[in-house]
Coordinates of C-alpha atoms in Angstrom, one line a residue:
X60 CA -29.8 -15.5 -22.3
X61 CA -29.1 -12.5 -24.6
X62 CA -31.6 -10.4 -22.6
X63 CA -29.8 -11.3 -19.3
X64 CA -26.4 -10.4 -20.8
X65 CA -27.7 -7.1 -22.0
X66 CA -29.4 -6.3 -18.7
X67 CA -26.2 -7.2 -16.9
X68 CA -24.1 -5.0 -19.2
X69 CA -26.5 -2.1 -18.7
X70 CA -26.3 -2.5 -14.8
X71 CA -22.5 -2.5 -15.0
X72 CA -22.5 0.6 -17.1
X73 CA -24.9 2.3 -14.7
X74 CA -22.8 1.3 -11.7
X75 CA -19.6 2.6 -13.4
X76 CA -21.2 5.9 -14.3
X77 CA -22.6 6.3 -10.7
X78 CA -19.2 5.5 -9.2
X79 CA -17.3 7.8 -11.5
X80 CA -19.7 10.7 -10.7
X81 CA -19.6 10.1 -6.9
X82 CA -15.9 9.1 -6.5
X83 CA -14.4 12.7 -6.3
X84 CA -16.9 13.6 -3.5
X85 CA -16.3 10.5 -1.4
X86 CA -12.5 10.6 -1.9
X87 CA -12.5 14.2 -0.7
X88 CA -14.5 13.1 2.4
X89 CA -11.9 10.4 3.0
X90 CA -9.0 13.0 2.7
X91 CA -10.9 15.5 5.0
X92 CA -11.4 12.8 7.6
X93 CA -7.7 11.8 7.4
X94 CA -6.7 15.5 8.0
X95 CA -8.6 15.5 11.3
X96 CA -6.2 13.0 12.8
X97 CA -3.3 14.4 14.8
X98 CA -0.1 14.0 12.9
X99 CA 1.4 11.8 15.6
X100 CA -1.5 9.5 15.7
X101 CA -0.6 5.8 15.5
X102 CA -3.3 5.4 12.8
X103 CA -1.7 8.0 10.5
X104 CA 0.3 5.5 8.4
X105 CA -2.8 3.4 7.9
X106 CA -4.9 6.4 6.9
X107 CA -2.2 7.7 4.5
X108 CA -1.8 4.3 2.9
X109 CA -5.5 3.9 2.5
X110 CA -5.9 7.3 1.0
X111 CA -3.1 6.7 -1.5
X112 CA -4.4 3.2 -2.4
X113 CA -7.8 4.6 -3.1
X114 CA -6.4 7.2 -5.3
X115 CA -4.2 4.6 -7.1
X116 CA -7.3 2.5 -7.7
X117 CA -9.2 5.4 -9.2
X118 CA -6.2 6.3 -11.4
X119 CA -6.2 2.8 -12.9
X120 CA -10.0 2.5 -13.4
X121 CA -9.4 -1.2 -12.7
X122 CA -7.2 -3.0 -10.3
X123 CA -4.0 -1.8 -8.6
X124 CA -1.3 -4.2 -9.6
X125 CA 0.7 -5.9 -6.8
X126 CA 4.0 -4.0 -7.3
X127 CA 2.1 -0.7 -6.9
X128 CA 0.5 -2.0 -3.7
X129 CA 3.9 -2.9 -2.4
X130 CA 5.4 0.5 -3.4
X131 CA 2.6 2.3 -1.5
X132 CA 2.7 0.1 1.6
X133 CA 6.5 0.2 1.7
X134 CA 6.4 4.0 1.7
X135 CA 4.0 4.1 4.7
X136 CA 5.2 1.0 6.5
X137 CA 8.9 0.7 5.7
X138 CA 11.1 -1.7 7.6
X139 CA 13.2 -0.2 10.5
X140 CA 16.4 -0.8 8.5
X141 CA 17.2 -0.7 4.9
X142 CA 19.3 -3.9 5.0
X143 CA 17.7 -7.1 3.6
X144 CA 17.0 -9.9 6.1
X145 CA 19.6 -12.1 4.4
X146 CA 22.3 -9.6 5.4
X147 CA 21.3 -9.8 9.0
X148 CA 21.6 -13.6 9.0
X149 CA 25.0 -13.4 7.4
X150 CA 26.2 -10.7 9.9
X151 CA 24.8 -12.6 12.9
X152 CA 26.5 -15.8 11.7
X153 CA 29.8 -14.0 11.3
X154 CA 29.4 -12.5 14.8
X155 CA 28.7 -15.9 16.3
X156 CA 31.8 -17.4 14.6
X157 CA 33.9 -14.6 16.0
X158 CA 32.5 -15.1 19.4
X159 CA 33.2 -18.8 19.3
X160 CA 36.8 -18.2 18.2
X161 CA 37.3 -15.6 20.8
X162 CA 37.7 -12.7 18.4
X163 CA 36.3 -9.3 19.4
X164 CA 34.3 -7.5 16.8
X165 CA 36.3 -4.6 15.5
X166 CA 35.0 -1.8 13.4
X167 CA 37.0 -3.2 10.5
X168 CA 35.6 -6.7 10.8
X169 CA 32.1 -5.7 11.8
X170 CA 31.1 -4.9 8.2
X171 CA 32.5 -8.1 6.7

C-alpha cells in the first residue's frame, strides 16, 4: 500500500510539473485562437469567458470558487437589464392592478 501511495504521489507531482511547464504555451494558443474571431462573432462572449476562466483556474493553482465563476460569467453574459427579477414581478403586478382599476400608468406612478 505504501508503494502504491508513493507511486501515485510521484505521478501527481510529474503531472503538475508537466502542466505548469506547458500551461503558458497552451494558454497563449487559446488566446491567439480567440483573437482570430471577428469582434462581432456570436461566439465571442463564450471565447472571452473561457479564456478568462482558464486564466482564473491557473491563477488559483486549484479550483475556481463559485463566486469567481459567477463574476466572470456575469461579465460576459450579463442580463439585459440590471433590475432583479423580483422587481419585474412587483412592477408587473402593480401595472395589472392599475389596469384593472382603470388607472393609466403615469410617469409618476410607473416607478412605484
